Amino acid sequence: MTEPNRSAPGLRQRKKARSRRALADAALRLFLERGYDAVTVAEIADAADVSVPTLFSYFRSKEALLFDLEPEIDAGLVAAVAQRSPGRDVLDAVQEYLMSLPTADPPDREQFEAFLALVHGTPALRAHWQQMWLRHADTLADALAADRGLETPDLRIRAVARFIIDAVMLVTLEPDPPAALADLLALLRSGLDAAGLP
């Protein structure tokens, strides 16, 4: 009897990840070149050398093609809260994770700004982007509640999670997103008094 091939699942996952990445890269390139509405799902699938059914096995909609990190961000938020070292401040852990994302300090800032312009200038993409970040806020609220032994997040926990996620959205076009996020989270720490608000 031969030894089972224990590397097969890893290979399969790597192939899936490559296909997913190829689809997301093709979608971004085509959308930036021609505009979101001018590109079909079939053209994206063809550019990535996969079938349309395969495309939809990776992404549930045309809009989702531009937001391929959504599952990883959800998982990362949960891990940042649950796996932080003992005694470590939850805001510090979440901030460090969020600033490790490619969007925090993109290697190609010009392309990232073009991506944001595309998203904000396309109603379908803007709506998807906003809903995606609201889902991240819900995920973060659930993680914060679990960290405190609660079955569901209360109003304060939901508000804190929403503030953190809104802060991430606000700093995307700042010259120094990590510093801007640190400033906003410091404001959350100190409360409204520090902002000079009534």
mmCIF file with all atom_site columns, C-alpha atoms in Angstrom:
data_model
loop_
_atom_site.group_PDB
_atom_site.id
_atom_site.type_symbol
_atom_site.label_atom_id
_atom_site.label_alt_id
_atom_site.label_comp_id
_atom_site.label_asym_id
_atom_site.label_entity_id
_atom_site.label_seq_id
_atom_site.pdbx_PDB_ins_code
_atom_site.Cartn_x
_atom_site.Cartn_y
_atom_site.Cartn_z
_atom_site.occupancy
_atom_site.B_iso_or_equiv
_atom_site.pdbx_formal_charge
_atom_site.auth_seq_id
_atom_site.auth_comp_id
_atom_site.auth_asym_id
_atom_site.auth_atom_id
_atom_site.pdbx_PDB_model_num
ATOM 1   C CA . MET A 1 1   ? 0.000   0.000  0.000   1.00 0.00 ? 1   MET A CA 1
ATOM 2   C CA . THR A 1 2   ? 1.410   3.355  -0.988  1.00 0.00 ? 2   THR A CA 1
ATOM 3   C CA . GLU A 1 3   ? 1.699   6.297  1.354   1.00 0.00 ? 3   GLU A CA 1
ATOM 4   C CA . PRO A 1 4   ? -1.095  8.857  0.750   1.00 0.00 ? 4   PRO A CA 1
ATOM 5   C CA . ASN A 1 5   ? -0.001  12.015 -1.004  1.00 0.00 ? 5   ASN A CA 1
ATOM 6   C CA . ARG A 1 6   ? -0.121  14.484 1.861   1.00 0.00 ? 6   ARG A CA 1
ATOM 7   C CA . SER A 1 7   ? 1.046   17.339 -0.369  1.00 0.00 ? 7   SER A CA 1
ATOM 8   C CA . ALA A 1 8   ? -2.037  17.145 -2.641  1.00 0.00 ? 8   ALA A CA 1
ATOM 9   C CA . PRO A 1 9   ? -4.303  19.422 -0.567  1.00 0.00 ? 9   PRO A CA 1
ATOM 10  C CA . GLY A 1 10  ? -1.550  22.014 -0.364  1.00 0.00 ? 10  GLY A CA 1
ATOM 11  C CA . LEU A 1 11  ? -1.029  21.891 -4.106  1.00 0.00 ? 11  LEU A CA 1
ATOM 12  C CA . ARG A 1 12  ? -4.773  22.139 -4.715  1.00 0.00 ? 12  ARG A CA 1
ATOM 13  C CA . GLN A 1 13  ? -5.035  25.166 -2.438  1.00 0.00 ? 13  GLN A CA 1
ATOM 14  C CA . ARG A 1 14  ? -2.096  26.832 -4.164  1.00 0.00 ? 14  ARG A CA 1
ATOM 15  C CA . LYS A 1 15  ? -3.719  26.297 -7.556  1.00 0.00 ? 15  LYS A CA 1
ATOM 16  C CA . LYS A 1 16  ? -6.981  27.761 -6.282  1.00 0.00 ? 16  LYS A CA 1
ATOM 17  C CA . ALA A 1 17  ? -5.138  30.738 -4.852  1.00 0.00 ? 17  ALA A CA 1
ATOM 18  C CA . ARG A 1 18  ? -3.350  31.303 -8.180  1.00 0.00 ? 18  ARG A CA 1
ATOM 19  C CA . SER A 1 19  ? -6.630  31.150 -10.115 1.00 0.00 ? 19  SER A CA 1
ATOM 20  C CA . ARG A 1 20  ? -8.291  33.532 -7.695  1.00 0.00 ? 20  ARG A CA 1
ATOM 21  C CA . ARG A 1 21  ? -5.363  35.945 -7.910  1.00 0.00 ? 21  ARG A CA 1
ATOM 22  C CA . ALA A 1 22  ? -5.322  35.757 -11.721 1.00 0.00 ? 22  ALA A CA 1
ATOM 23  C CA . LEU A 1 23  ? -9.027  36.608 -11.851 1.00 0.00 ? 23  LEU A CA 1
ATOM 24  C CA . ALA A 1 24  ? -8.672  39.544 -9.470  1.00 0.00 ? 24  ALA A CA 1
ATOM 25  C CA . ASP A 1 25  ? -5.627  40.879 -11.342 1.00 0.00 ? 25  ASP A CA 1
ATOM 26  C CA . ALA A 1 26  ? -7.367  40.557 -14.710 1.00 0.00 ? 26  ALA A CA 1
ATOM 27  C CA . ALA A 1 27  ? -10.487 42.293 -13.412 1.00 0.00 ? 27  ALA A CA 1
ATOM 28  C CA . LEU A 1 28  ? -8.503  45.195 -11.961 1.00 0.00 ? 28  LEU A CA 1
ATOM 29  C CA . ARG A 1 29  ? -6.464  45.634 -15.148 1.00 0.00 ? 29  ARG A CA 1
ATOM 30  C CA . LEU A 1 30  ? -9.498  45.550 -17.437 1.00 0.00 ? 30  LEU A CA 1
ATOM 31  C CA . PHE A 1 31  ? -11.620 47.776 -15.207 1.00 0.00 ? 31  PHE A CA 1
ATOM 32  C CA . LEU A 1 32  ? -8.858  50.382 -14.976 1.00 0.00 ? 32  LEU A CA 1
ATOM 33  C CA . GLU A 1 33  ? -8.262  50.250 -18.735 1.00 0.00 ? 33  GLU A CA 1
ATOM 34  C CA . ARG A 1 34  ? -11.880 50.375 -19.920 1.00 0.00 ? 34  ARG A CA 1
ATOM 35  C CA . GLY A 1 35  ? -14.131 51.125 -16.964 1.00 0.00 ? 35  GLY A CA 1
ATOM 36  C CA . TYR A 1 36  ? -16.234 48.757 -14.897 1.00 0.00 ? 36  TYR A CA 1
ATOM 37  C CA . ASP A 1 37  ? -19.381 48.814 -17.030 1.00 0.00 ? 37  ASP A CA 1
ATOM 38  C CA . ALA A 1 38  ? -17.508 48.215 -20.301 1.00 0.00 ? 38  ALA A CA 1
ATOM 39  C CA . VAL A 1 39  ? -15.988 44.906 -19.162 1.00 0.00 ? 39  VAL A CA 1
ATOM 40  C CA . THR A 1 40  ? -17.921 41.631 -19.100 1.00 0.00 ? 40  THR A CA 1
ATOM 41  C CA . VAL A 1 41  ? -17.442 38.723 -16.744 1.00 0.00 ? 41  VAL A CA 1
ATOM 42  C CA . ALA A 1 42  ? -16.701 36.518 -19.769 1.00 0.00 ? 42  ALA A CA 1
ATOM 43  C CA . GLU A 1 43  ? -13.817 38.815 -20.771 1.00 0.00 ? 43  GLU A CA 1
ATOM 44  C CA . ILE A 1 44  ? -12.347 38.625 -17.281 1.00 0.00 ? 44  ILE A CA 1
ATOM 45  C CA . ALA A 1 45  ? -12.627 34.836 -17.242 1.00 0.00 ? 45  ALA A CA 1
ATOM 46  C CA . ASP A 1 46  ? -10.981 34.650 -20.673 1.00 0.00 ? 46  ASP A CA 1
ATOM 47  C CA . ALA A 1 47  ? -8.132  36.943 -19.591 1.00 0.00 ? 47  ALA A CA 1
ATOM 48  C CA . ALA A 1 48  ? -7.485  34.674 -16.589 1.00 0.00 ? 48  ALA A CA 1
ATOM 49  C CA . ASP A 1 49  ? -7.829  31.537 -18.752 1.00 0.00 ? 49  ASP A CA 1
ATOM 50  C CA . VAL A 1 50  ? -10.750 30.077 -16.780 1.00 0.00 ? 50  VAL A CA 1
ATOM 51  C CA . SER A 1 51  ? -14.424 29.473 -17.526 1.00 0.00 ? 51  SER A CA 1
ATOM 52  C CA . VAL A 1 52  ? -17.229 31.755 -16.351 1.00 0.00 ? 52  VAL A CA 1
ATOM 53  C CA . PRO A 1 53  ? -18.595 29.056 -13.983 1.00 0.00 ? 53  PRO A CA 1
ATOM 54  C CA . THR A 1 54  ? -15.097 28.759 -12.488 1.00 0.00 ? 54  THR A CA 1
ATOM 55  C CA . LEU A 1 55  ? -14.996 32.529 -12.008 1.00 0.00 ? 55  LEU A CA 1
ATOM 56  C CA . PHE A 1 56  ? -18.261 32.405 -10.067 1.00 0.00 ? 56  PHE A CA 1
ATOM 57  C CA . SER A 1 57  ? -16.958 29.547 -7.943  1.00 0.00 ? 57  SER A CA 1
ATOM 58  C CA . TYR A 1 58  ? -14.365 32.017 -6.619  1.00 0.00 ? 58  TYR A CA 1
ATOM 59  C CA . PHE A 1 59  ? -16.341 35.272 -6.644  1.00 0.00 ? 59  PHE A CA 1
ATOM 60  C CA . ARG A 1 60  ? -20.070 35.596 -6.023  1.00 0.00 ? 60  ARG A CA 1
ATOM 61  C CA . SER A 1 61  ? -20.472 38.689 -8.223  1.00 0.00 ? 61  SER A CA 1
ATOM 62  C CA . LYS A 1 62  ? -18.704 40.896 -10.740 1.00 0.00 ? 62  LYS A CA 1
ATOM 63  C CA . GLU A 1 63  ? -18.220 43.546 -8.043  1.00 0.00 ? 63  GLU A CA 1
ATOM 64  C CA . ALA A 1 64  ? -16.538 41.066 -5.703  1.00 0.00 ? 64  ALA A CA 1
ATOM 65  C CA . LEU A 1 65  ? -13.710 40.554 -8.213  1.00 0.00 ? 65  LEU A CA 1
ATOM 66  C CA . LEU A 1 66  ? -12.120 43.810 -7.073  1.00 0.00 ? 66  LEU A CA 1
ATOM 67  C CA . PHE A 1 67  ? -12.265 42.885 -3.397  1.00 0.00 ? 67  PHE A CA 1
ATOM 68  C CA . ASP A 1 68  ? -10.465 39.565 -3.339  1.00 0.00 ? 68  ASP A CA 1
ATOM 69  C CA . LEU A 1 69  ? -9.003  40.104 0.142   1.00 0.00 ? 69  LEU A CA 1
ATOM 70  C CA . GLU A 1 70  ? -12.410 40.176 1.852   1.00 0.00 ? 70  GLU A CA 1
ATOM 71  C CA . PRO A 1 71  ? -12.259 36.625 3.338   1.00 0.00 ? 71  PRO A CA 1
ATOM 72  C CA . GLU A 1 72  ? -8.656  37.106 4.472   1.00 0.00 ? 72  GLU A CA 1
ATOM 73  C CA . ILE A 1 73  ? -9.446  40.430 6.150   1.00 0.00 ? 73  ILE A CA 1
ATOM 74  C CA . ASP A 1 74  ? -12.345 38.873 8.065   1.00 0.00 ? 74  ASP A CA 1
ATOM 75  C CA . ALA A 1 75  ? -10.143 36.014 9.255   1.00 0.00 ? 75  ALA A CA 1
ATOM 76  C CA . GLY A 1 76  ? -7.322  38.419 10.088  1.00 0.00 ? 76  GLY A CA 1
ATOM 77  C CA . LEU A 1 77  ? -9.531  40.636 12.244  1.00 0.00 ? 77  LEU A CA 1
ATOM 78  C CA . VAL A 1 78  ? -10.697 37.644 14.257  1.00 0.00 ? 78  VAL A CA 1
ATOM 79  C CA . ALA A 1 79  ? -7.115  36.389 14.669  1.00 0.00 ? 79  ALA A CA 1
ATOM 80  C CA . ALA A 1 80  ? -5.820  39.836 15.665  1.00 0.00 ? 80  ALA A CA 1
ATOM 81  C CA . VAL A 1 81  ? -8.249  39.909 18.588  1.00 0.00 ? 81  VAL A CA 1
ATOM 82  C CA . ALA A 1 82  ? -8.226  36.241 19.605  1.00 0.00 ? 82  ALA A CA 1
ATOM 83  C CA . GLN A 1 83  ? -4.528  35.472 19.139  1.00 0.00 ? 83  GLN A CA 1
ATOM 84  C CA . ARG A 1 84  ? -2.922  38.594 20.555  1.00 0.00 ? 84  ARG A CA 1
ATOM 85  C CA . SER A 1 85  ? -0.385  38.043 23.295  1.00 0.00 ? 85  SER A CA 1
ATOM 86  C CA . PRO A 1 86  ? -1.604  38.102 26.920  1.00 0.00 ? 86  PRO A CA 1
ATOM 87  C CA . GLY A 1 87  ? -2.020  41.630 28.245  1.00 0.00 ? 87  GLY A CA 1
ATOM 88  C CA . ARG A 1 88  ? -1.748  43.193 24.799  1.00 0.00 ? 88  ARG A CA 1
ATOM 89  C CA . ASP A 1 89  ? -4.167  46.008 24.089  1.00 0.00 ? 89  ASP A CA 1
ATOM 90  C CA . VAL A 1 90  ? -6.833  44.988 21.576  1.00 0.00 ? 90  VAL A CA 1
ATOM 91  C CA . LEU A 1 91  ? -6.642  48.299 19.706  1.00 0.00 ? 91  LEU A CA 1
ATOM 92  C CA . ASP A 1 92  ? -2.897  47.890 19.253  1.00 0.00 ? 92  ASP A CA 1
ATOM 93  C CA . ALA A 1 93  ? -3.368  44.343 17.941  1.00 0.00 ? 93  ALA A CA 1
ATOM 94  C CA . VAL A 1 94  ? -6.117  45.349 15.502  1.00 0.00 ? 94  VAL A CA 1
ATOM 95  C CA . GLN A 1 95  ? -4.183  48.420 14.363  1.00 0.00 ? 95  GLN A CA 1
ATOM 96  C CA . GLU A 1 96  ? -1.059  46.365 13.686  1.00 0.00 ? 96  GLU A CA 1
ATOM 97  C CA . TYR A 1 97  ? -3.070  43.890 11.636  1.00 0.00 ? 97  TYR A CA 1
ATOM 98  C CA . LEU A 1 98  ? -4.885  46.562 9.627   1.00 0.00 ? 98  LEU A CA 1
ATOM 99  C CA . MET A 1 99  ? -1.614  48.317 8.874   1.00 0.00 ? 99  MET A CA 1
ATOM 100 C CA . SER A 1 100 ? -0.145  45.048 7.593   1.00 0.00 ? 100 SER A CA 1
ATOM 101 C CA . LEU A 1 101 ? -2.726  44.922 4.784   1.00 0.00 ? 101 LEU A CA 1
ATOM 102 C CA . PRO A 1 102 ? -1.505  45.774 1.260   1.00 0.00 ? 102 PRO A CA 1
ATOM 103 C CA . THR A 1 103 ? -4.009  48.643 1.130   1.00 0.00 ? 103 THR A CA 1
ATOM 104 C CA . ALA A 1 104 ? -2.401  50.341 4.137   1.00 0.00 ? 104 ALA A CA 1
ATOM 105 C CA . ASP A 1 105 ? 0.826   51.124 2.304   1.00 0.00 ? 105 ASP A CA 1
ATOM 106 C CA . PRO A 1 106 ? 0.364   49.965 -1.293  1.00 0.00 ? 106 PRO A CA 1
ATOM 107 C CA . PRO A 1 107 ? 3.535   49.286 -3.279  1.00 0.00 ? 107 PRO A CA 1
ATOM 108 C CA . ASP A 1 108 ? 1.989   51.048 -6.285  1.00 0.00 ? 108 ASP A CA 1
ATOM 109 C CA . ARG A 1 109 ? 0.314   54.111 -4.809  1.00 0.00 ? 109 ARG A CA 1
ATOM 110 C CA . GLU A 1 110 ? -0.692  55.482 -8.209  1.00 0.00 ? 110 GLU A CA 1
ATOM 111 C CA . GLN A 1 111 ? -2.527  52.278 -9.132  1.00 0.00 ? 111 GLN A CA 1
ATOM 112 C CA . PHE A 1 112 ? -4.178  52.170 -5.701  1.00 0.00 ? 112 PHE A CA 1
ATOM 113 C CA . GLU A 1 113 ? -5.448  55.713 -6.116  1.00 0.00 ? 113 GLU A CA 1
ATOM 114 C CA . ALA A 1 114 ? -6.799  54.761 -9.557  1.00 0.00 ? 114 ALA A CA 1
ATOM 115 C CA . PHE A 1 115 ? -8.500  51.771 -7.931  1.00 0.00 ? 115 PHE A CA 1
ATOM 116 C CA . LEU A 1 116 ? -10.118 54.001 -5.297  1.00 0.00 ? 116 LEU A CA 1
ATOM 117 C CA . ALA A 1 117 ? -11.234 56.474 -7.961  1.00 0.00 ? 117 ALA A CA 1
ATOM 118 C CA . LEU A 1 118 ? -12.793 53.595 -9.889  1.00 0.00 ? 118 LEU A CA 1
ATOM 119 C CA . VAL A 1 119 ? -14.576 52.321 -6.781  1.00 0.00 ? 119 VAL A CA 1
ATOM 120 C CA . HIS A 1 120 ? -15.885 55.706 -5.692  1.00 0.00 ? 120 HIS A CA 1
ATOM 121 C CA . GLY A 1 121 ? -16.868 56.645 -9.241  1.00 0.00 ? 121 GLY A CA 1
ATOM 122 C CA . THR A 1 122 ? -18.853 53.466 -9.912  1.00 0.00 ? 122 THR A CA 1
ATOM 123 C CA . PRO A 1 123 ? -22.112 53.159 -7.938  1.00 0.00 ? 123 PRO A CA 1
ATOM 124 C CA . ALA A 1 124 ? -22.138 49.339 -7.947  1.00 0.00 ? 124 ALA A CA 1
ATOM 125 C CA . LEU A 1 125 ? -18.535 49.143 -6.735  1.00 0.00 ? 125 LEU A CA 1
ATOM 126 C CA . ARG A 1 126 ? -18.995 51.888 -4.155  1.00 0.00 ? 126 ARG A CA 1
ATOM 127 C CA . ALA A 1 127 ? -22.045 50.101 -2.702  1.00 0.00 ? 127 ALA A CA 1
ATOM 128 C CA . HIS A 1 128 ? -20.161 46.792 -2.591  1.00 0.00 ? 128 HIS A CA 1
ATOM 129 C CA . TRP A 1 129 ? -17.135 48.425 -0.957  1.00 0.00 ? 129 TRP A CA 1
ATOM 130 C CA . GLN A 1 130 ? -19.257 50.040 1.740   1.00 0.00 ? 130 GLN A CA 1
ATOM 131 C CA . GLN A 1 131 ? -21.190 46.839 2.437   1.00 0.00 ? 131 GLN A CA 1
ATOM 132 C CA . MET A 1 132 ? -17.947 44.864 2.588   1.00 0.00 ? 132 MET A CA 1
ATOM 133 C CA . TRP A 1 133 ? -16.514 47.137 5.269   1.00 0.00 ? 133 TRP A CA 1
ATOM 134 C CA . LEU A 1 134 ? -19.796 46.993 7.210   1.00 0.00 ? 134 LEU A CA 1
ATOM 135 C CA . ARG A 1 135 ? -19.450 43.198 7.193   1.00 0.00 ? 135 ARG A CA 1
ATOM 136 C CA . HIS A 1 136 ? -15.885 43.597 8.497   1.00 0.00 ? 136 HIS A CA 1
ATOM 137 C CA . ALA A 1 137 ? -17.244 45.799 11.292  1.00 0.00 ? 137 ALA A CA 1
ATOM 138 C CA . ASP A 1 138 ? -19.736 43.072 12.211  1.00 0.00 ? 138 ASP A CA 1
ATOM 139 C CA . THR A 1 139 ? -16.952 40.474 12.204  1.00 0.00 ? 139 THR A CA 1
ATOM 140 C CA . LEU A 1 140 ? -14.785 42.665 14.416  1.00 0.00 ? 140 LEU A CA 1
ATOM 141 C CA . ALA A 1 141 ? -17.689 43.310 16.805  1.00 0.00 ? 141 ALA A CA 1
ATOM 142 C CA . ASP A 1 142 ? -18.311 39.564 17.109  1.00 0.00 ? 142 ASP A CA 1
ATOM 143 C CA . ALA A 1 143 ? -14.606 38.980 17.805  1.00 0.00 ? 143 ALA A CA 1
ATOM 144 C CA . LEU A 1 144 ? -14.519 41.715 20.467  1.00 0.00 ? 144 LEU A CA 1
ATOM 145 C CA . ALA A 1 145 ? -17.647 40.294 22.105  1.00 0.00 ? 145 ALA A CA 1
ATOM 146 C CA . ALA A 1 146 ? -16.213 36.766 22.143  1.00 0.00 ? 146 ALA A CA 1
ATOM 147 C CA . ASP A 1 147 ? -13.012 38.139 23.663  1.00 0.00 ? 147 ASP A CA 1
ATOM 148 C CA . ARG A 1 148 ? -15.109 39.457 26.561  1.00 0.00 ? 148 ARG A CA 1
ATOM 149 C CA . GLY A 1 149 ? -17.093 36.261 26.960  1.00 0.00 ? 149 GLY A CA 1
ATOM 150 C CA . LEU A 1 150 ? -20.266 37.665 25.432  1.00 0.00 ? 150 LEU A CA 1
ATOM 151 C CA . GLU A 1 151 ? -22.468 35.709 23.058  1.00 0.00 ? 151 GLU A CA 1
ATOM 152 C CA . THR A 1 152 ? -23.360 38.801 21.045  1.00 0.00 ? 152 THR A CA 1
ATOM 153 C CA . PRO A 1 153 ? -21.828 42.290 20.860  1.00 0.00 ? 153 PRO A CA 1
ATOM 154 C CA . ASP A 1 154 ? -23.587 45.018 22.792  1.00 0.00 ? 154 ASP A CA 1
ATOM 155 C CA . LEU A 1 155 ? -24.111 48.559 21.497  1.00 0.00 ? 155 LEU A CA 1
ATOM 156 C CA . ARG A 1 156 ? -20.759 49.856 22.773  1.00 0.00 ? 156 ARG A CA 1
ATOM 157 C CA . ILE A 1 157 ? -18.804 47.022 21.210  1.00 0.00 ? 157 ILE A CA 1
ATOM 158 C CA . ARG A 1 158 ? -20.614 47.488 17.892  1.00 0.00 ? 158 ARG A CA 1
ATOM 159 C CA . ALA A 1 159 ? -19.871 51.233 18.033  1.00 0.00 ? 159 ALA A CA 1
ATOM 160 C CA . VAL A 1 160 ? -16.164 50.652 18.723  1.00 0.00 ? 160 VAL A CA 1
ATOM 161 C CA . ALA A 1 161 ? -15.929 48.136 15.870  1.00 0.00 ? 161 ALA A CA 1
ATOM 162 C CA . ARG A 1 162 ? -17.698 50.517 13.501  1.00 0.00 ? 162 ARG A CA 1
ATOM 163 C CA . PHE A 1 163 ? -15.416 53.403 14.503  1.00 0.00 ? 163 PHE A CA 1
ATOM 164 C CA . ILE A 1 164 ? -12.308 51.298 13.845  1.00 0.00 ? 164 ILE A CA 1
ATOM 165 C CA . ILE A 1 165 ? -13.528 50.172 10.435  1.00 0.00 ? 165 ILE A CA 1
ATOM 166 C CA . ASP A 1 166 ? -14.722 53.668 9.483   1.00 0.00 ? 166 ASP A CA 1
ATOM 167 C CA . ALA A 1 167 ? -11.282 54.959 10.458  1.00 0.00 ? 167 ALA A CA 1
ATOM 168 C CA . VAL A 1 168 ? -9.672  52.500 8.043   1.00 0.00 ? 168 VAL A CA 1
ATOM 169 C CA . MET A 1 169 ? -11.948 53.713 5.256   1.00 0.00 ? 169 MET A CA 1
ATOM 170 C CA . LEU A 1 170 ? -11.209 57.361 6.041   1.00 0.00 ? 170 LEU A CA 1
ATOM 171 C CA . VAL A 1 171 ? -7.422  57.087 5.966   1.00 0.00 ? 171 VAL A CA 1
ATOM 172 C CA . THR A 1 172 ? -7.049  55.331 2.607   1.00 0.00 ? 172 THR A CA 1
ATOM 173 C CA . LEU A 1 173 ? -6.153  58.511 0.713   1.00 0.00 ? 173 LEU A CA 1
ATOM 174 C CA . GLU A 1 174 ? -4.171  60.194 3.475   1.00 0.00 ? 174 GLU A CA 1
ATOM 175 C CA . PRO A 1 175 ? -0.471  60.793 2.686   1.00 0.00 ? 175 PRO A CA 1
ATOM 176 C CA . ASP A 1 176 ? 0.531   58.539 5.602   1.00 0.00 ? 176 ASP A CA 1
ATOM 177 C CA . PRO A 1 177 ? -2.306  56.055 6.279   1.00 0.00 ? 177 PRO A CA 1
ATOM 178 C CA . PRO A 1 178 ? -0.593  54.261 9.212   1.00 0.00 ? 178 PRO A CA 1
ATOM 179 C CA . ALA A 1 179 ? 0.006   57.559 11.044  1.00 0.00 ? 179 ALA A CA 1
ATOM 180 C CA . ALA A 1 180 ? -3.511  58.745 10.259  1.00 0.00 ? 180 ALA A CA 1
ATOM 181 C CA . LEU A 1 181 ? -5.027  55.518 11.588  1.00 0.00 ? 181 LEU A CA 1
ATOM 182 C CA . ALA A 1 182 ? -2.897  55.709 14.727  1.00 0.00 ? 182 ALA A CA 1
ATOM 183 C CA . ASP A 1 183 ? -4.181  59.251 15.273  1.00 0.00 ? 183 ASP A CA 1
ATOM 184 C CA . LEU A 1 184 ? -7.827  58.201 14.875  1.00 0.00 ? 184 LEU A CA 1
ATOM 185 C CA . LEU A 1 185 ? -7.434  55.202 17.177  1.00 0.00 ? 185 LEU A CA 1
ATOM 186 C CA . ALA A 1 186 ? -5.766  57.461 19.751  1.00 0.00 ? 186 ALA A CA 1
ATOM 187 C CA . LEU A 1 187 ? -8.877  59.611 19.512  1.00 0.00 ? 187 LEU A CA 1
ATOM 188 C CA . LEU A 1 188 ? -11.012 56.539 20.162  1.00 0.00 ? 188 LEU A CA 1
ATOM 189 C CA . ARG A 1 189 ? -8.876  55.728 23.187  1.00 0.00 ? 189 ARG A CA 1
ATOM 190 C CA . SER A 1 190 ? -9.145  59.179 24.717  1.00 0.00 ? 190 SER A CA 1
ATOM 191 C CA . GLY A 1 191 ? -12.738 59.922 23.794  1.00 0.00 ? 191 GLY A CA 1
ATOM 192 C CA . LEU A 1 192 ? -14.413 63.013 22.412  1.00 0.00 ? 192 LEU A CA 1
ATOM 193 C CA . ASP A 1 193 ? -12.817 65.371 24.947  1.00 0.00 ? 193 ASP A CA 1
ATOM 194 C CA . ALA A 1 194 ? -9.521  65.056 23.118  1.00 0.00 ? 194 ALA A CA 1
ATOM 195 C CA . ALA A 1 195 ? -11.153 66.179 19.897  1.00 0.00 ? 195 ALA A CA 1
ATOM 196 C CA . GLY A 1 196 ? -12.543 69.300 21.541  1.00 0.00 ? 196 GLY A CA 1
ATOM 197 C CA . LEU A 1 197 ? -16.096 68.185 20.822  1.00 0.00 ? 197 LEU A CA 1
ATOM 198 C CA . PRO A 1 198 ? -18.991 68.818 23.212  1.00 0.00 ? 198 PRO A CA 1
#
